[in-house]
Coordinates of C-alpha atoms in Angstrom, one line a residue:
Chain A
M19 CA 30.3 41.1 -37.9
N20 CA 28.5 44.3 -37.1
E21 CA 25.3 42.4 -36.6
I22 CA 26.4 41.2 -33.2
N23 CA 26.4 44.8 -31.9
Q24 CA 23.2 45.7 -33.5
V25 CA 20.3 45.9 -31.0
R26 CA 17.0 45.0 -32.6
K27 CA 14.4 47.5 -31.6
P28 CA 10.7 46.7 -31.2
P29 CA 8.4 47.8 -34.2
V30 CA 7.6 51.5 -34.0
A31 CA 3.8 50.9 -34.1
T32 CA 3.9 49.2 -30.7
T33 CA 5.9 51.8 -28.7
G34 CA 5.8 55.4 -27.9
I35 CA 2.7 57.7 -28.0
I36 CA 1.4 56.4 -31.3
G37 CA 1.8 52.8 -30.1
W38 CA 0.0 53.6 -26.9
F39 CA -2.9 55.2 -28.7
R40 CA -3.2 52.3 -31.1
I41 CA -3.1 49.6 -28.4
N42 CA -5.2 51.3 -25.8
L43 CA -7.7 53.5 -27.6
F44 CA -8.1 52.3 -31.2
F45 CA -7.3 48.6 -31.0
N46 CA -10.3 47.5 -33.0
W47 CA -13.5 49.2 -34.2
T48 CA -15.6 48.6 -30.9
N49 CA -12.6 50.0 -28.9
S50 CA -12.5 53.0 -31.2
L51 CA -16.2 53.6 -30.9
I52 CA -16.1 53.6 -27.1
T53 CA -13.2 56.0 -27.2
L54 CA -15.0 58.4 -29.5
F55 CA -18.2 58.1 -27.3
V56 CA -16.2 58.9 -24.1
I57 CA -14.5 61.9 -25.8
Y58 CA -17.9 63.2 -26.8
C59 CA -19.2 62.9 -23.2
L60 CA -16.2 64.6 -21.8
Y61 CA -16.6 67.4 -24.5
Q62 CA -20.1 67.9 -23.3
F63 CA -19.4 67.7 -19.5
I64 CA -16.1 69.5 -19.0
P65 CA -17.1 72.9 -20.3
W66 CA -20.3 72.8 -18.4
I67 CA -18.7 71.9 -15.0
L68 CA -15.9 74.5 -15.5
D69 CA -18.5 77.1 -16.4
W70 CA -20.6 76.3 -13.3
T71 CA -17.8 76.0 -10.8
I72 CA -15.5 78.8 -12.1
F73 CA -16.4 81.0 -15.0
S74 CA -20.0 81.9 -14.2
A75 CA -19.7 81.4 -10.5
D76 CA -19.9 84.0 -7.7
F77 CA -17.0 84.0 -5.3
K78 CA -17.6 87.1 -3.2
Y79 CA -19.5 89.5 -5.4
N80 CA -22.5 88.9 -7.6
Y81 CA -22.7 90.0 -11.3
L82 CA -23.9 93.4 -10.2
G83 CA -20.8 93.8 -8.2
E84 CA -22.5 93.7 -4.8
Q85 CA -20.9 91.7 -1.9
I86 CA -23.1 88.7 -1.3
T87 CA -24.5 88.3 2.2
N88 CA -27.4 85.9 1.6
Q89 CA -28.7 83.5 -1.0
E90 CA -31.1 86.0 -2.6
M91 CA -28.1 88.0 -3.7
C92 CA -26.5 85.1 -5.6
S93 CA -26.3 85.7 -9.3
R94 CA -28.2 82.5 -10.1
N95 CA -31.1 83.6 -7.8
L96 CA -31.2 87.1 -9.3
D97 CA -31.0 85.8 -12.9
P98 CA -31.4 82.0 -13.3
E99 CA -30.1 82.2 -16.9
N100 CA -26.9 83.8 -15.9
G101 CA -25.4 82.5 -12.7
G102 CA -23.3 79.5 -11.8
A103 CA -22.3 78.3 -8.4
C104 CA -22.6 80.8 -5.5
W105 CA -19.4 80.2 -3.5
A106 CA -20.0 83.2 -1.4
V107 CA -21.6 81.0 1.1
I108 CA -18.3 79.2 1.6
Y109 CA -16.5 82.5 1.8
V110 CA -18.9 83.9 4.4
R111 CA -19.0 80.8 6.5
F112 CA -15.4 79.8 5.9
Y113 CA -14.4 80.4 9.5
Q114 CA -17.1 77.9 10.7
F115 CA -16.1 75.3 8.2
I116 CA -12.5 75.4 9.3
Y117 CA -12.8 76.1 13.1
G118 CA -16.4 75.6 14.1
F119 CA -17.3 78.0 16.9
Y120 CA -13.8 78.4 18.2
P121 CA -13.4 81.9 19.8
K122 CA -11.8 84.3 17.2
V123 CA -9.2 85.6 19.7
E124 CA -7.9 82.1 20.3
V125 CA -8.0 80.8 16.7
W126 CA -4.3 81.3 16.2
R127 CA -3.9 78.2 18.4
V128 CA -5.8 76.1 15.9
N129 CA -3.8 77.5 13.0
V130 CA -0.6 76.7 14.9
A131 CA -1.9 73.2 15.5
Y132 CA -2.7 72.8 11.8
V133 CA 0.8 73.8 10.8
M134 CA 2.3 71.6 13.4
L135 CA 0.2 68.6 12.2
A136 CA 1.7 69.2 8.7
V137 CA 5.2 69.2 10.2
A138 CA 4.5 66.1 12.3
L139 CA 3.3 64.2 9.2
L140 CA 6.4 65.2 7.2
P141 CA 8.9 62.6 8.6
L142 CA 6.2 59.9 8.2
L143 CA 5.6 60.8 4.6
Y144 CA 9.1 61.5 3.5
T145 CA 11.6 59.0 4.8
Q146 CA 14.4 60.8 3.0
L147 CA 13.8 63.9 5.0
P148 CA 17.1 65.4 6.4
Y149 CA 17.2 65.3 10.2
R150 CA 14.3 62.9 10.1
K151 CA 15.1 61.6 13.6
Y152 CA 14.5 65.0 15.2
F153 CA 11.3 65.5 13.2
L154 CA 10.1 62.2 14.5
Y155 CA 10.6 63.2 18.1
F156 CA 8.4 66.1 17.3
T157 CA 5.8 63.8 15.8
Y158 CA 5.7 61.8 19.0
I159 CA 5.2 64.7 21.3
F160 CA 2.8 66.5 18.8
P161 CA -0.4 64.9 20.3
V162 CA 0.5 66.3 23.7
I163 CA 1.2 69.8 22.3
A164 CA -1.9 69.7 20.2
Y165 CA -4.0 68.7 23.3
F166 CA -2.8 71.8 25.3
L167 CA -3.0 74.1 22.3
L168 CA -6.5 73.2 21.3
N169 CA -8.1 72.4 24.6
G170 CA -6.2 74.8 26.9
G171 CA -4.2 74.5 30.0
L172 CA -0.5 75.4 30.6
G173 CA -1.5 79.0 30.5
F174 CA -3.8 78.8 27.6
T175 CA -7.4 79.7 28.2
E176 CA -9.7 76.7 28.1
V177 CA -11.8 76.3 25.0
S178 CA -14.5 73.7 25.6
T179 CA -14.8 71.1 22.9
N180 CA -18.4 71.9 22.3
K181 CA -17.1 75.1 20.6
W182 CA -14.9 73.0 18.3
G183 CA -16.3 72.2 14.9
G184 CA -15.9 71.8 11.1
L185 CA -12.6 70.6 9.7
L186 CA -11.0 70.8 13.2
V187 CA -13.3 68.1 14.5
T188 CA -13.0 66.0 11.4
L189 CA -9.2 66.1 11.6
V190 CA -9.0 65.5 15.4
L191 CA -11.3 62.5 15.1
G192 CA -9.7 61.1 11.9
C193 CA -6.1 61.6 12.9
T194 CA -6.5 60.4 16.5
G195 CA -8.7 57.5 15.5
I196 CA -6.3 56.3 12.9
A197 CA -3.1 56.9 15.0
L198 CA -4.5 55.2 18.2
A199 CA -6.2 52.4 16.3
F200 CA -3.0 51.3 14.6
P201 CA -1.1 50.2 17.8
I202 CA -4.2 48.9 19.4
G203 CA -5.1 46.9 16.3
I204 CA -1.6 45.4 16.2
M205 CA -1.9 44.3 19.8
L206 CA -5.4 42.8 19.2
A207 CA -4.2 41.0 16.1
L208 CA -1.3 39.5 17.9
G209 CA -3.6 38.7 20.9
R210 CA -6.1 36.9 18.7
R211 CA -3.3 34.7 17.3
S212 CA -1.8 34.1 20.8
K213 CA -1.4 30.6 22.0
L214 CA -2.7 31.6 25.4
P215 CA -6.4 30.8 25.3
V216 CA -7.5 33.6 27.7
I217 CA -5.8 36.3 25.7
S218 CA -6.9 35.0 22.4
M219 CA -10.5 34.6 23.5
M220 CA -10.6 38.1 25.0
C221 CA -9.2 39.7 21.8
T222 CA -11.5 37.6 19.5
L223 CA -14.5 38.6 21.6
F224 CA -13.6 42.3 21.6
I225 CA -13.0 42.3 17.8
E226 CA -16.1 40.4 17.0
F227 CA -18.3 42.5 19.3
I228 CA -17.1 45.8 18.0
R229 CA -17.1 44.7 14.4
G230 CA -20.6 43.3 14.7
V231 CA -22.1 46.6 15.8
P232 CA -22.7 49.6 13.6
L233 CA -20.5 52.7 14.3
I234 CA -23.7 54.7 15.0
T235 CA -24.6 52.3 17.8
L236 CA -21.1 52.7 19.3
L237 CA -21.4 56.5 19.1
F238 CA -24.6 56.4 21.1
F239 CA -23.0 53.9 23.4
G240 CA -20.1 56.3 24.0
M241 CA -22.4 59.2 24.5
V242 CA -25.1 57.6 26.7
M243 CA -23.6 54.6 28.3
L244 CA -19.9 55.4 28.8
P245 CA -20.6 57.9 31.6
L246 CA -22.5 55.1 33.5
F247 CA -19.3 53.1 33.7
L248 CA -17.2 56.0 35.1
P249 CA -17.0 56.7 38.8
E250 CA -19.3 59.4 40.0
G251 CA -18.1 62.9 39.7
I252 CA -15.9 62.3 36.7
D253 CA -17.5 63.9 33.7
M254 CA -16.1 62.8 30.4
D255 CA -15.9 65.3 27.6
G256 CA -18.3 64.7 24.7
L257 CA -15.7 64.7 22.1
V258 CA -13.5 62.3 24.1
R259 CA -16.5 59.9 24.4
V260 CA -16.9 60.0 20.6
L261 CA -13.2 59.6 20.2
V262 CA -13.2 56.4 22.4
A263 CA -16.1 55.0 20.3
V264 CA -14.3 55.8 17.0
T265 CA -11.0 54.4 18.2
L266 CA -12.5 51.1 19.4
F267 CA -14.3 50.7 16.1
Q268 CA -11.3 51.4 14.0
S269 CA -9.1 49.2 16.2
A270 CA -11.3 46.2 15.6
Y271 CA -11.1 46.7 11.8
M272 CA -7.4 47.4 11.9
A273 CA -6.8 44.2 14.0
E274 CA -8.5 42.1 11.3
V275 CA -6.5 43.7 8.5
I276 CA -3.2 43.2 10.3
R277 CA -4.2 39.6 11.2
G278 CA -4.6 39.0 7.5
G279 CA -1.1 40.2 7.0
L280 CA 0.2 38.1 9.8
Q281 CA -1.4 35.0 8.3
A282 CA 0.6 35.5 5.1
I283 CA 3.9 35.2 6.9
P284 CA 5.4 31.7 6.3
P285 CA 6.0 29.6 9.5
G286 CA 9.7 29.4 8.4
Q287 CA 10.1 33.1 9.4
Y288 CA 9.0 32.4 12.9
E289 CA 11.2 29.3 13.1
A290 CA 14.3 31.2 11.8
A291 CA 13.7 34.0 14.3
K292 CA 13.3 31.6 17.2
S293 CA 16.3 29.5 16.2
L294 CA 18.3 32.7 16.5
G295 CA 17.2 33.1 20.1
M296 CA 14.7 35.9 19.6
S297 CA 12.0 36.4 22.2
Y298 CA 8.3 36.6 21.2
W299 CA 8.3 40.4 21.1
R300 CA 11.6 40.7 19.3
M301 CA 10.4 38.2 16.7
N302 CA 7.2 40.0 16.1
L303 CA 8.6 43.5 16.2
L304 CA 11.7 42.8 14.0
I305 CA 10.6 40.0 11.7
V306 CA 6.9 39.4 11.5
L307 CA 5.2 42.7 11.9
P308 CA 7.4 44.7 9.4
Q309 CA 6.5 42.1 6.8
A310 CA 2.9 41.7 7.8
I311 CA 2.3 45.5 7.8
R312 CA 4.0 45.8 4.4
I313 CA 1.6 43.3 2.9
S314 CA -1.4 45.0 4.6
I315 CA -0.7 48.5 3.4
P316 CA -3.6 48.6 0.9
P317 CA -6.2 47.4 3.3
I318 CA -4.8 49.5 6.1
V319 CA -5.2 52.6 4.0
N320 CA -8.6 51.4 2.9
T321 CA -10.0 51.2 6.4
S322 CA -8.3 54.5 7.4
I323 CA -10.0 56.3 4.5
G324 CA -13.2 54.6 5.6
L325 CA -12.8 55.9 9.1
F326 CA -12.0 59.4 7.9
K327 CA -15.3 59.5 6.1
D328 CA -17.2 57.8 8.8
T329 CA -16.3 60.6 11.3
T330 CA -19.2 62.5 9.6
L331 CA -21.5 60.2 11.6
V332 CA -20.8 62.1 14.8
I333 CA -23.4 64.6 13.6
I334 CA -26.0 62.3 15.1
V335 CA -24.7 62.7 18.6
G336 CA -24.7 66.5 18.2
I337 CA -21.0 67.1 17.2
L338 CA -20.6 69.4 14.2
D339 CA -17.8 68.2 12.0
L340 CA -17.2 69.6 8.5
L341 CA -20.4 68.0 7.1
G342 CA -22.3 69.0 10.2
I343 CA -21.4 72.7 9.7
G344 CA -22.4 72.4 6.1
R345 CA -25.8 71.0 7.1
G346 CA -26.1 73.7 9.7
T347 CA -25.4 76.4 7.1
L348 CA -28.1 74.9 4.8
A349 CA -30.6 75.2 7.6
D350 CA -29.9 78.9 7.9
T351 CA -32.6 80.9 6.1
N352 CA -29.9 83.2 4.7
W353 CA -28.4 80.3 2.7
L354 CA -31.3 78.1 2.0
G355 CA -31.1 76.2 -1.3
L356 CA -27.4 76.3 -1.7
S357 CA -27.0 72.6 -1.2
Y358 CA -25.0 72.0 -4.4
E359 CA -22.3 74.5 -3.4
I360 CA -22.1 73.2 0.2
Y361 CA -22.0 69.5 -0.6
F362 CA -19.6 70.1 -3.4
F363 CA -17.3 72.0 -1.1
V364 CA -17.5 69.4 1.7
S365 CA -17.0 66.6 -0.8
L366 CA -14.0 68.4 -2.3
V367 CA -12.3 68.8 1.2
F368 CA -12.9 65.1 2.0
F369 CA -11.7 64.1 -1.4
I370 CA -8.4 66.1 -1.0
F371 CA -7.6 64.3 2.2
T372 CA -8.6 60.8 1.1
F373 CA -7.0 61.1 -2.3
G374 CA -3.8 62.2 -0.5
M375 CA -3.9 59.1 1.7
S376 CA -4.5 56.9 -1.3
R377 CA -1.6 58.4 -3.3
Y378 CA 0.6 58.1 -0.2
S379 CA -0.2 54.4 0.1
L380 CA 0.8 53.9 -3.6
Y381 CA 4.1 55.7 -3.0
L382 CA 4.7 53.6 0.1
E383 CA 4.0 50.3 -1.7
K384 CA 6.3 51.3 -4.6
K385 CA 9.1 52.4 -2.2
L386 CA 8.9 49.3 0.0
K387 CA 8.9 46.9 -3.0
T388 CA 12.2 48.1 -4.5
G389 CA 14.8 45.5 -4.3
I390 CA 12.7 43.1 -2.3
N391 CA 11.1 40.1 -3.7
M392 CA 8.7 39.1 -1.0
G393 CA 7.6 36.0 -2.8
A394 CA 11.1 34.6 -3.2
D395 CA 10.9 31.9 -0.5
Chain B
M23 CA 35.9 7.9 24.3
S24 CA 34.2 8.5 27.7
E25 CA 33.9 12.2 26.9
E26 CA 30.8 14.0 28.1
S27 CA 27.9 14.2 25.5
I28 CA 27.0 17.7 24.4
I29 CA 23.6 16.5 23.2
S30 CA 21.7 13.7 24.8
L31 CA 18.3 12.4 23.8
K32 CA 16.9 9.7 26.1
N33 CA 13.7 7.8 25.3
V34 CA 12.3 10.7 23.4
N35 CA 8.7 10.3 22.2
K36 CA 6.5 12.6 20.2
W37 CA 3.1 12.4 18.6
F38 CA 1.5 14.6 16.0
G39 CA -2.1 14.0 17.0
D40 CA -2.3 10.2 17.0
F41 CA 0.7 9.8 14.7
H42 CA 3.7 8.5 16.7
V43 CA 6.4 10.4 15.0
L44 CA 9.3 9.8 17.4
Q45 CA 9.5 6.4 19.2
D46 CA 11.9 5.9 22.0
V47 CA 14.7 7.8 20.3
N48 CA 18.1 7.7 22.0
L49 CA 21.0 9.6 20.7
E50 CA 24.3 10.8 22.2
V51 CA 26.4 13.4 20.4
K52 CA 29.9 14.3 21.7
K53 CA 31.6 17.6 21.3
K54 CA 33.0 18.2 17.7
E55 CA 31.2 15.1 16.5
R56 CA 29.6 15.2 13.0
I57 CA 26.4 13.2 12.7
V58 CA 24.6 12.6 9.4
V59 CA 21.0 11.6 9.8
C60 CA 19.3 9.9 6.8
G61 CA 16.1 8.0 6.2
P62 CA 13.0 8.0 4.0
S63 CA 10.7 11.0 4.2
G64 CA 8.3 10.9 7.2
S65 CA 10.8 8.9 9.2
G66 CA 11.0 11.6 11.9
K67 CA 14.6 12.8 11.2
S68 CA 13.6 16.5 10.8
T69 CA 11.3 16.3 13.8
M70 CA 14.1 14.9 15.8
I71 CA 16.6 17.7 15.1
R72 CA 13.8 20.3 15.5
C73 CA 13.3 19.0 19.0
I74 CA 16.9 19.7 19.8
N75 CA 16.3 23.5 19.7
R76 CA 12.7 23.2 20.7
L77 CA 11.0 24.2 17.4
E78 CA 9.1 21.1 18.2
E79 CA 8.1 20.0 21.7
H80 CA 8.8 16.4 22.7
Q81 CA 6.2 14.8 25.0
E82 CA 8.2 12.0 26.7
G83 CA 11.8 11.4 27.6
S84 CA 14.5 14.0 28.1
I85 CA 16.7 16.1 25.8
V86 CA 19.8 17.8 27.4
V87 CA 21.8 20.2 25.3
D88 CA 25.1 21.4 26.7
G89 CA 24.0 20.7 30.2
I90 CA 20.6 22.4 29.8
E91 CA 17.5 20.2 29.9
L92 CA 14.7 21.3 27.5
T93 CA 11.5 21.6 29.4
G94 CA 8.7 24.2 29.4
N95 CA 11.1 26.6 31.0
L96 CA 11.4 29.5 28.6
K97 CA 14.7 30.7 30.0
N98 CA 16.2 27.2 29.3
I99 CA 14.8 27.3 25.7
D100 CA 16.3 30.7 25.1
N101 CA 19.7 29.5 26.4
V102 CA 19.7 26.4 24.3
R103 CA 18.8 28.4 21.2
K104 CA 21.7 30.7 21.8
E105 CA 24.0 27.6 21.8
V106 CA 22.4 25.9 18.7
G107 CA 22.3 27.3 15.2
M108 CA 20.0 26.0 12.6
V109 CA 19.9 26.0 8.8
F110 CA 16.6 25.2 7.1
Q111 CA 15.6 23.6 3.8
Q112 CA 13.8 26.7 2.7
F113 CA 16.6 29.1 3.9
N114 CA 14.1 31.3 5.8
L115 CA 16.0 34.5 5.3
F116 CA 14.2 37.6 6.3
P117 CA 13.1 39.1 2.9
H118 CA 12.6 42.6 4.2
L119 CA 16.2 43.0 5.3
S120 CA 19.4 43.1 3.4
V121 CA 21.9 40.3 3.6
K122 CA 24.0 42.2 6.1
E123 CA 21.0 43.1 8.2
N124 CA 19.9 39.5 8.2
I125 CA 23.2 38.6 9.8
T126 CA 23.5 41.5 12.2
L127 CA 20.0 41.4 13.5
A128 CA 20.3 38.7 16.1
P129 CA 23.8 39.7 17.4
I130 CA 22.5 43.3 17.8
W131 CA 19.2 42.5 19.4
V132 CA 19.8 39.2 21.2
K133 CA 23.5 39.6 22.1
K134 CA 23.3 43.4 22.5
M135 CA 26.4 43.8 20.3
P136 CA 27.2 47.3 19.1
K137 CA 26.2 47.9 15.5
A138 CA 29.6 48.5 14.1
E139 CA 31.0 45.4 15.7
A140 CA 28.1 43.4 14.4
E141 CA 28.6 44.6 10.9
E142 CA 32.3 43.7 11.0
L143 CA 31.3 40.2 12.3
A144 CA 28.7 40.0 9.4
M145 CA 31.4 40.7 6.9
R146 CA 33.7 38.1 8.4
Q147 CA 30.9 35.5 8.2
L148 CA 30.2 36.4 4.6
E149 CA 33.9 35.9 3.8
I150 CA 33.7 32.5 5.4
V151 CA 30.8 31.6 3.1
K152 CA 32.5 33.3 0.2
I153 CA 29.9 35.9 -0.7
P154 CA 31.1 39.2 0.9
E155 CA 30.2 41.1 -2.3
Q156 CA 26.4 40.3 -1.8
A157 CA 26.3 42.1 1.6
N158 CA 23.9 44.9 0.5
K159 CA 21.6 42.9 -1.6
Y160 CA 18.2 41.6 -0.6
P161 CA 17.6 37.8 -0.3
G162 CA 15.2 37.9 -3.3
Q163 CA 18.1 39.0 -5.5
L164 CA 20.2 36.0 -4.7
S165 CA 20.3 32.5 -6.1
G166 CA 19.2 29.6 -3.9
G167 CA 22.8 28.6 -3.1
Q168 CA 23.8 32.1 -2.2
Q169 CA 20.7 32.4 0.1
Q170 CA 21.5 29.2 1.9
R171 CA 25.1 30.4 2.4
V172 CA 23.8 33.6 3.9
A173 CA 21.5 31.5 6.2
I174 CA 24.6 29.6 7.3
A175 CA 26.5 32.9 7.9
R176 CA 23.5 34.2 9.9
S177 CA 23.6 31.2 12.2
L178 CA 27.3 31.3 12.6
A179 CA 27.2 35.0 13.6
M180 CA 25.6 33.9 16.9
N181 CA 28.7 31.9 17.6
P182 CA 26.9 28.6 18.3
N183 CA 28.5 25.5 19.7
I184 CA 26.2 23.2 17.7
M185 CA 24.9 23.5 14.2
L186 CA 21.7 21.7 13.0
F187 CA 21.1 21.3 9.3
D188 CA 17.7 20.3 8.1
E189 CA 18.0 19.1 4.5
P190 CA 20.1 22.2 3.6
T191 CA 20.5 21.3 -0.1
S192 CA 17.1 19.7 -0.9
A193 CA 15.6 22.9 -2.2
L194 CA 18.6 23.8 -4.4
D195 CA 19.2 23.4 -8.1
P196 CA 21.8 20.6 -8.7
E197 CA 24.6 23.0 -9.7
M198 CA 24.3 25.0 -6.4
I199 CA 24.5 22.0 -4.1
K200 CA 28.2 21.9 -4.2
E201 CA 28.8 25.5 -3.1
V202 CA 26.7 24.9 0.0
L203 CA 28.3 21.6 0.8
D204 CA 31.8 23.1 0.4
V205 CA 30.9 25.6 3.1
M206 CA 29.6 22.8 5.3
V207 CA 32.8 20.8 4.8
D208 CA 34.9 23.8 5.8
L209 CA 32.7 24.2 8.9
A210 CA 33.1 20.5 9.8
N211 CA 36.9 20.7 9.4
G212 CA 36.9 23.7 11.7
G213 CA 35.6 21.5 14.5
M214 CA 31.9 22.4 14.7
T215 CA 29.6 19.9 16.3
M216 CA 27.1 19.2 13.6
I217 CA 23.9 17.2 13.0
V218 CA 23.0 17.1 9.4
V219 CA 19.9 15.7 7.9
T220 CA 20.7 15.1 4.3
H221 CA 20.6 12.6 1.4
E222 CA 23.9 13.8 0.1
M223 CA 25.8 10.5 0.7
G224 CA 29.0 11.9 -0.8
F225 CA 29.0 14.6 1.9
A226 CA 28.2 12.0 4.5
K227 CA 31.2 9.8 3.5
T228 CA 33.6 12.8 3.6
V229 CA 32.7 14.4 6.9
A230 CA 30.5 12.1 9.0
D231 CA 31.9 10.6 12.2
R232 CA 28.7 8.6 12.6
M233 CA 25.7 7.8 10.4
V234 CA 22.2 7.6 11.9
F235 CA 19.5 5.9 9.9
M236 CA 15.9 6.5 10.9
D237 CA 12.7 4.8 9.7
E238 CA 9.1 5.2 11.0
G239 CA 10.1 7.3 14.0
K240 CA 12.9 4.9 15.2
I241 CA 16.6 5.0 14.9
V242 CA 17.2 1.8 13.0
E243 CA 20.9 1.9 12.7
E244 CA 23.8 3.9 14.1
A245 CA 27.3 3.2 12.6
S246 CA 30.5 4.6 11.3
P247 CA 30.2 5.7 7.7
D248 CA 32.5 2.8 6.7
K249 CA 30.4 0.2 8.2
F250 CA 27.1 1.9 7.3
F251 CA 27.8 2.1 3.6
N252 CA 29.7 -1.2 3.2
N253 CA 28.2 -3.6 5.7
P254 CA 25.1 -2.3 7.4
D255 CA 23.3 -4.6 9.9
S256 CA 19.7 -4.0 9.1
D257 CA 17.9 -5.0 6.0
R258 CA 15.9 -1.8 6.0
T259 CA 19.2 0.1 5.8
K260 CA 20.4 -2.0 2.9
L261 CA 17.1 -1.4 1.0
F262 CA 17.3 2.3 1.6
L263 CA 20.9 2.5 0.5
S264 CA 20.3 0.5 -2.6
Q265 CA 17.5 2.8 -3.6
I266 CA 19.3 6.1 -3.1
L267 CA 22.6 5.0 -4.4
H268 CA 21.1 3.7 -7.6
Q269 CA 19.2 6.9 -8.5

């Protein structure tokens, strides 16, 4: 009689930590061998990397206690046996890495913009945020505020964009490119699927042309040829030209990603929306796009991460982004030979941003999946 | 019986490529009339009712719904769709929205109804289809029969004059068919004008005012259920009935 209430538990050896180890790391002897080999490699590598990056590294002073002002003073150049990384180069050039050549008196404006960017992203990242609606209003007007803050106008002194550089340029290009390309990409994707042949053909032509050309070519195009199309007397800012090129490039890719999502929506969804009397735009905005974008989150984030990294290509048209500042520093005789440190730092900064995006997309996928079985019909 | 028709199809023709799917179809439906359309698959019965709310375009002839002729005029199409509700074989609920949102969406956005009022309406419709307790679930969490009842509630929330049913029980497990048919019988008893494409002959006998039998794009026979089941004119009808009634 008691047996009815007894819940049979799975065997101990298949659950919990021990079970996990047994199944995943020591399932059979080849598996165990690989596990041991990997542990050995990690044992060799981790202490070495920690020693080089942290324990034996110089941050501001070398091992003699002197403040480092050039590469000759790095511990590893004074005593090759002794030193690790020489992070002093990052310390000394930190300002350039983060702000480029932005005037020091005005740099608070960039800092304010950075903080505002974080606040503007908050309601997008956390949908549970209290007073999210008001935060979102801020997000919408943030680009305008940021424009006046960074560029000048409305009482702020103008800071020409050729003084911008480093992380500032990387973030401006990355964020603007991604943010503008998203709506443009949606319009292009809808346009390409439109039943009106002229619209569909124009969108297809645009997408295929932009996608068929390397980003570098588009950047040159923006730099050299865009001014030719503008009326005389109007000079387009260099950064804006690059921004146009980057946005067009990203839009074409985004359009194809979203089109992929649109194709996954069963025709029945369109029919149901139409039979309820919805217009084309309502049907797309309320029924089709929410589902299509949800399906496309992984590739959307994938192309966005791609673009964020591709912004480093602007170096070839003379704009110094984070990597550009790094390469500039390397060319400085004071800091010759510190390429490990500089590339490590630049990689780390890019990794932090891209890893953040990737984590966010996973969170989003998980959140949107709860309670919804998209494959039900 | 000289009452004005609410739906009128005259010499309707339609082709899919070279395939002549509707051939000179004529059908008059009066207000509050309940029509059951049956016929073998590929006979054009789904296509015919999908032409009535312009999910398919007819190429020849005329279709007039509640005084509005269906042409390329988008305004007319929108107006007809506001009059006509449709229930599909595959339910076609919006999977990203909860049951309640599925029902309130069109009243809010198409009819500009205030949200609170729309939600009240949604709950009333869910009472009618007997699943108010599912209001906050998502379609993927419901059984097929429940989903189809939500689909009916969603259509009814737009307060249509005419309901079209395109094989509403064909995708359901046998034990769920009855719960959907019960709702449809209630609806018929409430005086809704209905055109139902179905093979549920029990349902047809109970509610139909008129049976329409289609084959190869033509209406072969139109008769009262009594005559249709007991003494049909055409041999094609007899053959069809003998096949489906002896399943």
